Coordinates of C-alpha atoms and ligand atoms in Angstrom, one line a residue:
M1 CA -8.1 -25.1 65.1
G2 CA -11.5 -24.3 66.7
F3 CA -11.4 -27.0 69.2
A4 CA -13.0 -25.3 72.2
P5 CA -16.4 -24.4 70.7
A6 CA -16.7 -27.9 69.2
E7 CA -15.9 -29.4 72.6
N8 CA -18.9 -27.6 74.2
R9 CA -21.4 -27.5 71.4
Q10 CA -23.3 -30.6 72.4
R11 CA -24.1 -29.6 75.9
A12 CA -26.9 -27.1 75.2
H13 CA -30.0 -28.9 74.0
H14 CA -33.6 -27.9 74.8
H15 CA -36.9 -29.5 74.1
W16 CA -40.6 -28.7 74.9
E17 CA -40.8 -32.0 76.9
A18 CA -38.1 -30.8 79.2
Y19 CA -40.1 -27.6 79.9
L20 CA -43.3 -29.5 80.6
I21 CA -41.6 -31.9 83.0
L22 CA -39.7 -29.0 84.7
S23 CA -43.0 -27.1 85.1
C24 CA -44.6 -30.2 86.7
I25 CA -41.7 -30.6 89.1
G26 CA -41.8 -26.8 89.9
I27 CA -45.6 -27.0 90.6
I28 CA -45.3 -30.1 92.7
V29 CA -42.5 -28.6 94.8
S30 CA -44.1 -25.2 95.3
S31 CA -47.8 -26.2 95.7
G32 CA -47.1 -28.5 98.6
P33 CA -45.9 -25.8 101.1
V34 CA -48.8 -23.5 100.0
Y35 CA -51.4 -26.2 100.7
D36 CA -49.8 -27.1 104.0
A37 CA -49.4 -23.4 105.1
S38 CA -53.1 -22.8 104.3
R39 CA -54.1 -25.7 106.6
L40 CA -51.8 -24.3 109.3
V41 CA -53.5 -20.9 109.0
L42 CA -57.1 -22.1 108.8
H43 CA -56.8 -24.6 111.6
A44 CA -54.5 -22.5 113.9
G45 CA -55.1 -23.2 117.5
E46 CA -56.7 -26.6 117.0
P47 CA -55.2 -29.5 118.9
G48 CA -52.1 -31.1 117.2
I49 CA -51.8 -28.4 114.5
A50 CA -48.7 -26.8 116.1
G51 CA -47.0 -30.1 116.3
E52 CA -47.8 -30.7 112.6
G53 CA -46.2 -27.3 111.8
A54 CA -43.0 -28.4 113.5
W55 CA -42.6 -31.1 110.7
E56 CA -43.2 -28.6 107.9
P57 CA -40.6 -25.9 108.5
L58 CA -40.8 -24.3 105.0
S59 CA -44.6 -24.1 105.1
N60 CA -44.6 -23.0 108.7
H61 CA -41.9 -20.4 108.7
V62 CA -41.9 -19.1 105.1
V63 CA -45.3 -19.5 103.6
R64 CA -47.6 -19.4 106.6
P65 CA -46.6 -15.8 107.6
L66 CA -47.4 -14.7 104.1
L67 CA -50.9 -16.2 104.2
A68 CA -51.6 -15.3 107.9
G69 CA -52.8 -11.8 107.2
M70 CA -55.1 -12.7 104.3
A71 CA -58.8 -13.3 104.3
P72 CA -59.8 -16.9 105.3
G73 CA -61.7 -17.3 102.0
F74 CA -58.6 -16.4 100.0
V75 CA -56.4 -18.7 102.1
A76 CA -58.9 -21.6 101.6
T77 CA -59.0 -21.0 97.8
A78 CA -55.2 -20.8 97.6
G79 CA -55.0 -24.1 99.5
G80 CA -57.6 -25.8 97.2
V81 CA -55.8 -24.6 94.1
A82 CA -52.5 -25.8 95.4
W83 CA -54.0 -29.2 96.2
W84 CA -55.4 -29.7 92.7
A85 CA -52.3 -28.3 91.0
H86 CA -50.1 -30.6 93.0
N87 CA -52.0 -33.8 92.3
L88 CA -52.8 -33.0 88.7
S89 CA -49.1 -32.4 88.1
V90 CA -48.2 -35.7 89.7
L91 CA -50.7 -37.5 87.4
V92 CA -49.5 -35.7 84.3
M93 CA -45.9 -36.5 85.1
L94 CA -46.5 -40.2 85.8
N95 CA -48.5 -40.6 82.6
F96 CA -46.0 -38.7 80.5
L97 CA -42.8 -40.2 81.9
P98 CA -42.8 -43.5 80.1
L99 CA -43.5 -41.8 76.8
A100 CA -40.8 -39.2 76.8
K101 CA -37.2 -38.6 77.5
H102 CA -37.8 -38.3 81.2
F103 CA -38.4 -42.0 81.3
H104 CA -34.8 -42.0 82.6
V105 CA -36.2 -41.0 85.9
I106 CA -37.6 -44.6 86.1
T107 CA -34.9 -46.5 84.2
S108 CA -31.7 -44.9 85.3
L109 CA -31.6 -46.6 88.7
P110 CA -31.9 -50.2 87.2
N111 CA -29.5 -49.1 84.5
V112 CA -26.8 -48.4 87.2
F113 CA -27.7 -51.6 89.0
F114 CA -27.3 -53.7 85.8
R115 CA -24.1 -52.1 84.7
K116 CA -21.3 -54.3 83.2
L117 CA -19.6 -56.3 85.9
E118 CA -17.1 -58.0 83.6
P119 CA -13.7 -56.2 83.3
L120 CA -14.3 -52.8 81.7
G121 CA -11.7 -53.6 79.0
A122 CA -13.2 -56.9 77.8
L123 CA -15.4 -56.7 74.7
S124 CA -18.1 -59.3 74.3
K125 CA -17.1 -62.6 72.7
Q126 CA -19.0 -63.4 69.6
D127 CA -20.0 -67.0 69.1
L128 CA -18.7 -67.2 65.6
E129 CA -19.6 -70.9 65.1
N130 CA -23.3 -70.7 65.9
A131 CA -24.2 -67.1 65.2
T132 CA -26.6 -66.3 62.4
T133 CA -25.6 -62.6 62.4
F134 CA -22.1 -61.1 62.9
G135 CA -22.7 -57.7 64.4
T136 CA -25.5 -55.3 65.1
S137 CA -27.3 -53.8 62.2
H138 CA -31.0 -53.7 63.3
I139 CA -32.6 -52.0 66.2
D140 CA -34.0 -55.3 67.7
Q141 CA -30.5 -56.9 67.7
F142 CA -29.3 -54.7 70.6
T143 CA -29.3 -56.5 74.0
W144 CA -31.9 -55.7 76.6
K145 CA -29.3 -53.8 78.6
Q146 CA -28.3 -51.8 75.5
V147 CA -32.0 -50.8 75.1
L148 CA -32.2 -49.9 78.8
D149 CA -29.2 -47.6 78.2
M150 CA -31.2 -45.9 75.4
F151 CA -34.1 -45.2 77.7
S152 CA -31.9 -44.0 80.6
C153 CA -30.1 -41.1 79.0
T154 CA -30.7 -37.8 80.9
E155 CA -29.4 -35.9 77.8
C156 CA -27.0 -34.0 80.1
G157 CA -24.3 -34.1 77.3
R158 CA -21.4 -35.0 79.7
C159 CA -20.4 -37.8 77.4
S160 CA -20.1 -35.6 74.3
S161 CA -18.2 -33.0 76.2
Q162 CA -15.5 -35.6 77.1
C163 CA -15.4 -37.3 73.7
P164 CA -12.2 -36.6 71.7
A165 CA -14.1 -37.2 68.4
T166 CA -16.7 -34.5 69.3
A167 CA -13.9 -32.2 70.5
T168 CA -12.1 -32.3 67.2
G169 CA -15.2 -31.8 65.1
K170 CA -15.8 -35.3 63.8
P171 CA -19.3 -36.5 63.1
L172 CA -19.5 -38.6 66.3
A173 CA -21.1 -37.1 69.4
P174 CA -22.0 -40.0 71.7
R175 CA -25.2 -38.4 73.1
Q176 CA -26.5 -37.9 69.6
L177 CA -25.7 -41.4 68.7
L178 CA -27.7 -42.8 71.6
L179 CA -30.6 -40.4 71.0
D180 CA -30.7 -41.4 67.3
L181 CA -30.9 -45.0 68.4
R182 CA -33.6 -44.3 71.0
D183 CA -35.7 -42.2 68.6
Y184 CA -35.6 -45.0 66.0
L185 CA -36.5 -47.5 68.7
Y186 CA -39.5 -45.4 69.8
A187 CA -40.6 -45.2 66.1
H188 CA -40.5 -49.0 65.8
Q189 CA -41.4 -50.1 69.3
D190 CA -44.7 -51.8 68.2
E191 CA -42.8 -53.9 65.7
V192 CA -40.2 -54.9 68.2
I193 CA -42.8 -55.9 70.7
A194 CA -44.8 -57.8 68.1
K195 CA -41.6 -59.7 67.1
R196 CA -40.9 -60.7 70.7
V197 CA -44.5 -61.9 71.2
R198 CA -44.3 -63.9 68.0
Q199 CA -41.0 -65.4 69.0
R200 CA -42.5 -66.5 72.4
A201 CA -45.5 -68.0 70.6
D202 CA -43.4 -69.9 68.1
G203 CA -40.9 -71.2 70.6
D204 CA -38.0 -72.6 68.6
G205 CA -39.6 -71.8 65.3
A206 CA -37.9 -69.9 62.5
E207 CA -36.3 -66.6 63.5
P208 CA -38.6 -63.8 62.4
P209 CA -37.1 -61.1 60.2
E210 CA -35.4 -58.1 61.8
V211 CA -37.3 -55.0 62.6
G212 CA -37.1 -51.9 60.4
E213 CA -34.3 -51.1 58.1
N214 CA -30.6 -51.6 58.5
I215 CA -29.7 -48.7 60.8
V216 CA -26.0 -48.7 60.1
G217 CA -25.6 -46.2 57.4
P218 CA -29.1 -44.5 57.3
V219 CA -29.5 -43.9 61.0
I220 CA -25.9 -44.2 62.4
A221 CA -23.6 -43.2 59.6
D222 CA -20.4 -45.3 59.0
E223 CA -18.2 -42.2 59.6
V224 CA -19.8 -41.8 63.0
L225 CA -18.7 -45.3 64.0
W226 CA -15.2 -45.0 62.5
S227 CA -14.7 -41.7 64.4
C228 CA -14.7 -43.5 67.8
N229 CA -11.4 -43.9 69.6
V230 CA -13.0 -46.6 71.9
C231 CA -11.6 -44.7 74.8
R232 CA -14.4 -44.9 77.3
A233 CA -14.3 -41.2 78.2
C234 CA -18.0 -41.0 77.5
E235 CA -18.8 -43.9 79.8
E236 CA -16.7 -42.5 82.6
A237 CA -18.5 -39.2 82.4
C238 CA -22.0 -40.6 82.3
P239 CA -23.9 -40.2 85.6
V240 CA -26.2 -43.1 84.8
M241 CA -23.4 -45.5 83.6
I242 CA -24.5 -45.8 80.0
E243 CA -22.2 -48.0 78.0
Y244 CA -21.1 -46.9 74.5
V245 CA -18.1 -49.0 73.6
D246 CA -19.9 -52.3 73.1
K247 CA -22.6 -50.7 71.0
I248 CA -20.2 -49.0 68.7
V249 CA -18.0 -52.1 68.3
D250 CA -21.0 -54.2 67.7
M251 CA -22.0 -51.9 64.8
R252 CA -18.4 -51.9 63.5
R253 CA -18.6 -55.7 63.5
H254 CA -21.6 -55.5 61.2
L255 CA -19.7 -53.1 58.9
V256 CA -16.6 -55.2 58.7
Q257 CA -18.0 -58.8 58.9
E258 CA -21.3 -58.5 57.1
A259 CA -21.2 -55.4 54.9
A260 CA -17.4 -55.4 54.2
R261 CA -17.5 -51.5 54.5
F262 CA -14.6 -50.0 56.2
P263 CA -11.9 -47.3 55.5
N264 CA -9.7 -48.4 52.6
E265 CA -6.5 -48.1 54.6
L266 CA -7.7 -50.8 57.0
T267 CA -7.4 -53.4 54.1
R268 CA -3.6 -53.1 54.5
T269 CA -3.9 -53.3 58.3
F270 CA -6.0 -56.4 58.3
K271 CA -3.8 -58.0 55.7
G272 CA -0.7 -57.2 57.7
M273 CA -2.2 -58.9 60.7
E274 CA -3.3 -61.9 58.8
T275 CA -0.1 -62.5 56.9
Q276 CA 2.7 -61.1 59.1
S277 CA 1.0 -61.0 62.5
N278 CA 1.5 -57.2 62.9
P279 CA -0.7 -54.3 61.7
W280 CA 2.2 -52.7 59.8
G281 CA 2.6 -55.8 57.6
L282 CA 6.4 -55.8 58.2
G283 CA 8.1 -59.1 57.8
A284 CA 7.4 -61.3 60.8
E285 CA 11.0 -62.4 60.9
K286 CA 12.0 -58.9 61.9
R287 CA 10.1 -59.1 65.2
F288 CA 13.1 -59.7 67.4
D289 CA 15.5 -57.3 65.6
W290 CA 15.1 -54.8 68.4
A291 CA 17.2 -57.1 70.6
Q292 CA 20.2 -57.3 68.4
G293 CA 23.4 -57.1 70.5
L294 CA 21.6 -56.9 73.8
G295 CA 21.8 -60.5 74.7
V296 CA 18.1 -60.6 75.6
P297 CA 17.2 -64.2 76.6
T298 CA 14.7 -66.1 74.6
I299 CA 12.3 -68.8 75.8
A300 CA 14.4 -71.3 73.7
D301 CA 17.4 -70.3 75.9
K302 CA 15.5 -70.2 79.2
P303 CA 12.4 -72.4 79.0
N304 CA 11.8 -72.1 82.7
A305 CA 12.0 -68.3 83.0
E306 CA 9.6 -66.9 85.6
Y307 CA 8.3 -64.2 83.2
L308 CA 7.6 -63.9 79.6
Y309 CA 8.3 -60.4 78.4
Y310 CA 5.6 -59.9 75.7
V311 CA 6.8 -57.0 73.7
G312 CA 3.9 -56.5 71.3
C313 CA 3.9 -55.2 67.7
A314 CA 4.6 -51.5 68.3
G315 CA 7.5 -52.2 70.7
A316 CA 8.9 -54.7 68.2
F317 CA 8.4 -53.1 64.8
D318 CA 8.2 -49.3 65.3
D319 CA 11.6 -47.6 65.3
R320 CA 10.8 -45.1 68.0
N321 CA 9.2 -47.6 70.3
K322 CA 12.0 -50.1 69.8
K323 CA 14.1 -47.7 71.9
T324 CA 11.6 -48.0 74.8
T325 CA 11.6 -51.8 74.5
Q326 CA 15.5 -51.8 74.6
A327 CA 15.5 -49.5 77.6
F328 CA 13.0 -51.7 79.5
A329 CA 14.8 -54.9 78.7
R330 CA 18.0 -53.4 80.1
L331 CA 16.1 -52.4 83.3
L332 CA 14.9 -56.0 83.6
E333 CA 18.4 -57.3 83.3
K334 CA 19.8 -54.7 85.7
A335 CA 17.3 -55.8 88.3
G336 CA 18.0 -59.5 87.7
V337 CA 14.5 -60.3 86.7
D338 CA 14.2 -63.9 85.5
F339 CA 12.6 -63.3 82.1
A340 CA 12.7 -64.4 78.5
C341 CA 11.1 -63.4 75.2
L342 CA 9.3 -65.5 72.6
A343 CA 11.5 -63.6 70.0
K344 CA 10.5 -64.4 66.4
E345 CA 7.9 -66.8 67.7
E346 CA 5.9 -63.9 69.4
L347 CA 2.5 -63.3 67.7
C348 CA 0.2 -60.3 67.6
N349 CA -2.7 -60.7 70.1
G350 CA -5.2 -59.2 67.6
E351 CA -6.3 -56.2 69.8
T352 CA -6.5 -53.8 66.9
A353 CA -8.7 -56.2 64.8
R354 CA -11.2 -56.6 67.7
R355 CA -11.6 -52.8 68.3
L356 CA -12.0 -52.4 64.5
G357 CA -14.9 -54.9 64.5
N358 CA -13.0 -57.7 62.8
E359 CA -13.9 -60.3 65.5
Y360 CA -13.1 -63.2 63.3
L361 CA -9.6 -62.1 62.7
Y362 CA -9.2 -61.2 66.4
Q363 CA -10.3 -64.6 67.6
T364 CA -8.0 -66.4 65.2
M365 CA -5.1 -64.3 66.3
A366 CA -5.9 -64.5 70.0
Q367 CA -6.2 -68.2 70.0
A368 CA -2.9 -68.6 68.1
C369 CA -1.2 -66.3 70.6
I370 CA -2.6 -68.2 73.6
E371 CA -1.4 -71.4 72.0
S372 CA 2.1 -70.0 71.7
F373 CA 2.0 -69.0 75.4
D374 CA 0.8 -72.4 76.4
T375 CA 3.3 -74.3 74.3
A376 CA 6.1 -72.2 76.0
G377 CA 4.6 -73.0 79.5
V378 CA 4.0 -69.3 80.2
K379 CA 2.4 -68.5 83.6
K380 CA 3.4 -64.8 84.2
V381 CA 3.6 -62.1 81.5
I382 CA 5.2 -58.7 81.7
V383 CA 4.1 -56.0 79.2
N384 CA 4.9 -52.4 78.5
C385 CA 1.9 -51.7 76.3
P386 CA -1.6 -51.0 77.8
H387 CA -3.4 -52.5 74.8
C388 CA -1.5 -55.8 75.1
F389 CA -2.0 -55.7 78.9
N390 CA -5.8 -55.2 78.5
T391 CA -6.2 -57.9 75.9
I392 CA -4.0 -60.6 77.6
K393 CA -5.4 -59.8 81.1
N394 CA -9.1 -59.2 80.3
E395 CA -9.9 -60.8 77.0
F396 CA -7.7 -63.9 76.7
P397 CA -9.6 -65.6 79.6
Q398 CA -12.6 -65.7 77.2
F399 CA -10.6 -68.3 75.2
G400 CA -9.0 -70.1 78.1
G401 CA -5.8 -68.1 78.3
R402 CA -5.3 -67.2 82.0
Y403 CA -2.0 -65.6 83.0
Q404 CA -0.7 -63.4 85.7
V405 CA -0.2 -60.2 83.8
V406 CA 2.1 -57.5 85.2
H407 CA 2.6 -54.0 83.6
A408 CA 6.0 -52.4 83.5
A409 CA 5.3 -49.6 86.1
E410 CA 3.9 -52.1 88.6
L411 CA 6.9 -54.4 88.2
V412 CA 9.4 -51.5 88.4
A413 CA 7.7 -50.2 91.6
Q414 CA 8.1 -53.6 93.1
L415 CA 11.7 -53.9 92.1
I416 CA 12.5 -50.5 93.6
A417 CA 10.7 -51.4 96.8
Q418 CA 12.6 -54.7 97.0
G419 CA 15.9 -52.8 96.5
R420 CA 16.6 -54.7 93.3
L421 CA 16.6 -51.5 91.3
Q422 CA 18.3 -48.3 92.5
V423 CA 16.6 -45.2 91.1
P424 CA 18.3 -42.0 92.4
P425 CA 16.2 -38.9 91.9
G426 CA 18.4 -37.4 89.2
F427 CA 16.0 -36.7 86.3
G428 CA 14.7 -33.4 87.6
K429 CA 12.8 -32.3 84.5
K430 CA 9.4 -30.7 84.4
T431 CA 7.3 -33.7 83.2
V432 CA 3.7 -34.0 82.4
Y433 CA 2.2 -37.5 82.4
H434 CA -0.4 -38.5 79.8
D435 CA -2.7 -41.3 80.9
S436 CA -3.3 -44.0 78.3
C437 CA -6.9 -45.0 78.1
Y438 CA -6.1 -48.7 78.4
Y439 CA -4.0 -48.5 81.6
G440 CA -6.3 -45.7 82.8
R441 CA -10.0 -45.8 82.3
F442 CA -10.1 -49.5 81.2
N443 CA -7.9 -50.8 84.0
E444 CA -7.8 -48.0 86.6
I445 CA -4.0 -47.9 86.7
Y446 CA -3.2 -44.3 87.6
D447 CA -0.8 -44.3 90.5
E448 CA 2.0 -46.6 89.7
P449 CA 3.4 -44.7 86.6
R450 CA 3.2 -41.5 88.6
T451 CA 4.9 -43.1 91.7
V452 CA 7.7 -44.5 89.5
L453 CA 8.1 -41.1 87.7
A454 CA 8.3 -39.3 91.1
R455 CA 11.1 -41.7 92.2
T456 CA 13.2 -40.6 89.2
G457 CA 13.1 -37.0 90.5
A458 CA 10.9 -35.8 87.6
Q459 CA 8.8 -32.8 88.6
V460 CA 5.5 -34.4 87.7
Q461 CA 2.8 -32.0 86.4
E462 CA -0.9 -32.8 85.6
M463 CA -2.9 -31.7 82.6
R464 CA -6.3 -30.3 83.3
R465 CA -7.7 -33.6 81.8
H466 CA -6.0 -36.4 83.7
K467 CA -6.6 -39.8 85.3
Q468 CA -10.1 -41.0 84.6
F469 CA -10.9 -37.8 82.7
G470 CA -7.7 -37.9 80.7
M471 CA -8.1 -37.6 76.9
C472 CA -7.2 -40.2 74.3
C473 CA -4.1 -39.5 72.2
G474 CA -6.1 -40.3 69.1
A475 CA -4.8 -43.8 68.4
G476 CA -7.3 -45.9 70.3
G477 CA -10.0 -48.1 68.7
G478 CA -7.8 -48.8 65.7
R479 CA -7.8 -45.2 64.7
M480 CA -4.0 -45.4 64.7
W481 CA -4.5 -47.0 61.3
I482 CA -7.2 -44.7 59.9
E483 CA -6.4 -41.5 58.0
E484 CA -7.4 -38.3 59.9
D485 CA -8.3 -34.9 58.5
P486 CA -5.3 -32.6 59.4
D487 CA -7.7 -30.1 60.9
K488 CA -9.4 -32.7 63.1
R489 CA -6.4 -34.5 64.7
V490 CA -7.0 -35.7 68.3
N491 CA -3.2 -35.9 68.8
L492 CA -2.8 -32.2 68.1
L493 CA -5.5 -31.3 70.7
R494 CA -4.0 -33.6 73.3
T495 CA -0.5 -32.2 72.6
A496 CA -1.9 -28.7 73.1
Q497 CA -3.3 -29.7 76.4
A498 CA 0.0 -31.2 77.5
L499 CA 1.8 -28.0 76.4
E500 CA -0.4 -25.9 78.6
T501 CA 1.7 -27.1 81.5
N502 CA 5.0 -25.9 79.9
P503 CA 6.7 -29.2 80.2
E504 CA 10.2 -30.2 79.3
V505 CA 9.1 -33.8 78.9
I506 CA 5.8 -35.5 78.0
A507 CA 5.8 -38.9 79.7
V508 CA 3.8 -41.8 78.2
S509 CA 3.3 -45.4 79.0
C510 CA 1.9 -46.6 75.7
P511 CA 3.7 -47.0 72.3
F512 CA 0.6 -45.6 70.5
C513 CA 0.6 -42.6 72.8
M514 CA 4.3 -42.2 72.1
T515 CA 3.7 -42.1 68.3
M516 CA 0.7 -39.7 68.5
L517 CA 2.2 -37.2 71.0
S518 CA 5.7 -37.2 69.5
D519 CA 4.0 -36.6 66.1
G520 CA 2.1 -33.7 67.8
I521 CA 5.3 -32.2 69.1
K522 CA 6.8 -32.6 65.6
A523 CA 3.8 -30.9 64.0
K524 CA 4.2 -28.0 66.4
E525 CA 8.0 -27.9 65.7
L526 CA 8.9 -28.1 69.3
E527 CA 11.2 -31.1 69.2
D528 CA 14.1 -29.0 70.4
K529 CA 12.2 -27.9 73.5
V530 CA 9.9 -30.8 74.5
Q531 CA 10.9 -34.5 74.6
T532 CA 8.3 -37.3 74.5
L533 CA 9.6 -40.2 76.6
D534 CA 8.2 -43.5 77.9
V535 CA 8.2 -43.7 81.7
M536 CA 10.5 -46.7 81.4
E537 CA 13.0 -44.7 79.3
I538 CA 13.1 -42.1 82.1
V539 CA 13.6 -44.8 84.8
A540 CA 16.4 -46.3 82.6
K541 CA 18.2 -42.9 82.4
V542 CA 18.7 -42.8 86.2
A543 CA 18.6 -46.4 87.3
T544 CA 21.7 -48.0 88.6
Ligands
LIG1 S1 -15.4 -44.2 73.4 FE1 -14.3 -42.3 73.3 S2 -14.3 -41.6 71.1 FE2 -15.9 -43.3 71.4 S3 -17.8 -42.1 71.8 FE3 -16.9 -42.6 73.8 S4 -15.7 -40.8 74.3 FE4 -16.1 -40.7 72.1
LIG2 S1 -23.5 -38.6 79.9 FE1 -25.0 -40.3 80.0 S2 -26.9 -39.4 80.6 FE2 -25.6 -37.7 79.9 S3 -26.1 -37.4 77.7 FE3 -24.4 -38.8 77.8 S4 -25.3 -40.9 77.8 FE4 -26.9 -39.4 78.3

């Protein structure tokens, strides 16, 4: 697979505007010392001029000696030319900046100042009862901050160079997406301004029609939007804090909720969530089958348990991930944690639906899930899935669900520190840890899984892309449920990156990462040499 060239291809991008602005900057920077040096030469010996020179070291020590031996007339001409060139360049630049891509020089600072202050992992809540539109399909429907983002791009390409979709040759390159939106906005700016003026004049009058055509499809292709892993790598890389995730999900919301256009395979996913409360569509009554024979307490048995262990759909229904769930439940019991499960009453929290743009389904499921927590009197929740963690911690508060949410590595680290769990360093295998996007970039949980792994005696290695620059496994943003071209699989690229460290074990802390990376190892026929294990499975192997 030709991943490397694709990964880099979006960085090189040149335009005549860039050369004009760079020329202006070059002239401004170089003409100043020439003008100052000419003054120092022509007025040498006059009172105060030596002191002035002390404040102009470049002019005084580099340019002045070059001009000192020249005829006074030439020096005066050089100084005059430098003065005009300097000031004209400043004027050209100031006039040109608001009209061209270098507008970012003005907008990037406010863009950083007005960055999102809500939790990074919380998508915006749509007001489904009062909304007249259900997603973003026209250029004037973007928020003022999203428009500020469009003007603030420096076109550096860092976003695209970190994007797993770009790296695997998919049609999405975040910088291009933003520039396409910005160019369309420039082309329709007069109409957008006229609409805003009309709205002000009309007050509460009828909503004027949207500006321009529907951009989703003609300007931003459906495939571009469906290629996104909603992983935030682009945002982390951006020097001016441009936000992509909300824009992409807003346009997906239009596709799903207004246009009913989405990959065919998602029909089954949405139906499974609606009817069986899990994206696989497996019988809801099987949700607690993983616990057979383990004696795991249920909320019905222990209504006053301190913690609810919320397993989530992958940990409850997927055969490989059920093993992780069982290992973690055994650890909880070994440490004497006072916990219980909702068992068959547990409901999906709807995370996948929200990232796929099906906000209506998400809100319905989230509210039902919160109701099930509240009915059971839940206050503290343990999870071993970063997607569930992010949704319950950061998004449930939008619907009144406020709980203390603890992730598995954090809890296990506490249990070890309290001496409730003995973890002798017996694992000893060369282990590379893959950061999940939703513990990592969205919630900045990097250290606890590594600390816990180190306690097991694992020889922890790092991939060249790790922590905030880690790469998605390919499952995020609901892409777990979307077919992927065999030549463009993100999981294969991520597996290849892990294999560069020659590991015996790839450690994960997410059930989706488990599926994607173990599939990657299978595809490379390395199952005999490299194991894919959840951090909690590794702890369970050595814990006493
Ligand atoms: S969120 Fe991830 S997949 Fe989507 S554009 Fe950004 S880097 Fe690419
Ligand atoms: S990283 Fe930020 S500034 Fe650079 S191209 Fe991407 S969006 Fe623009």
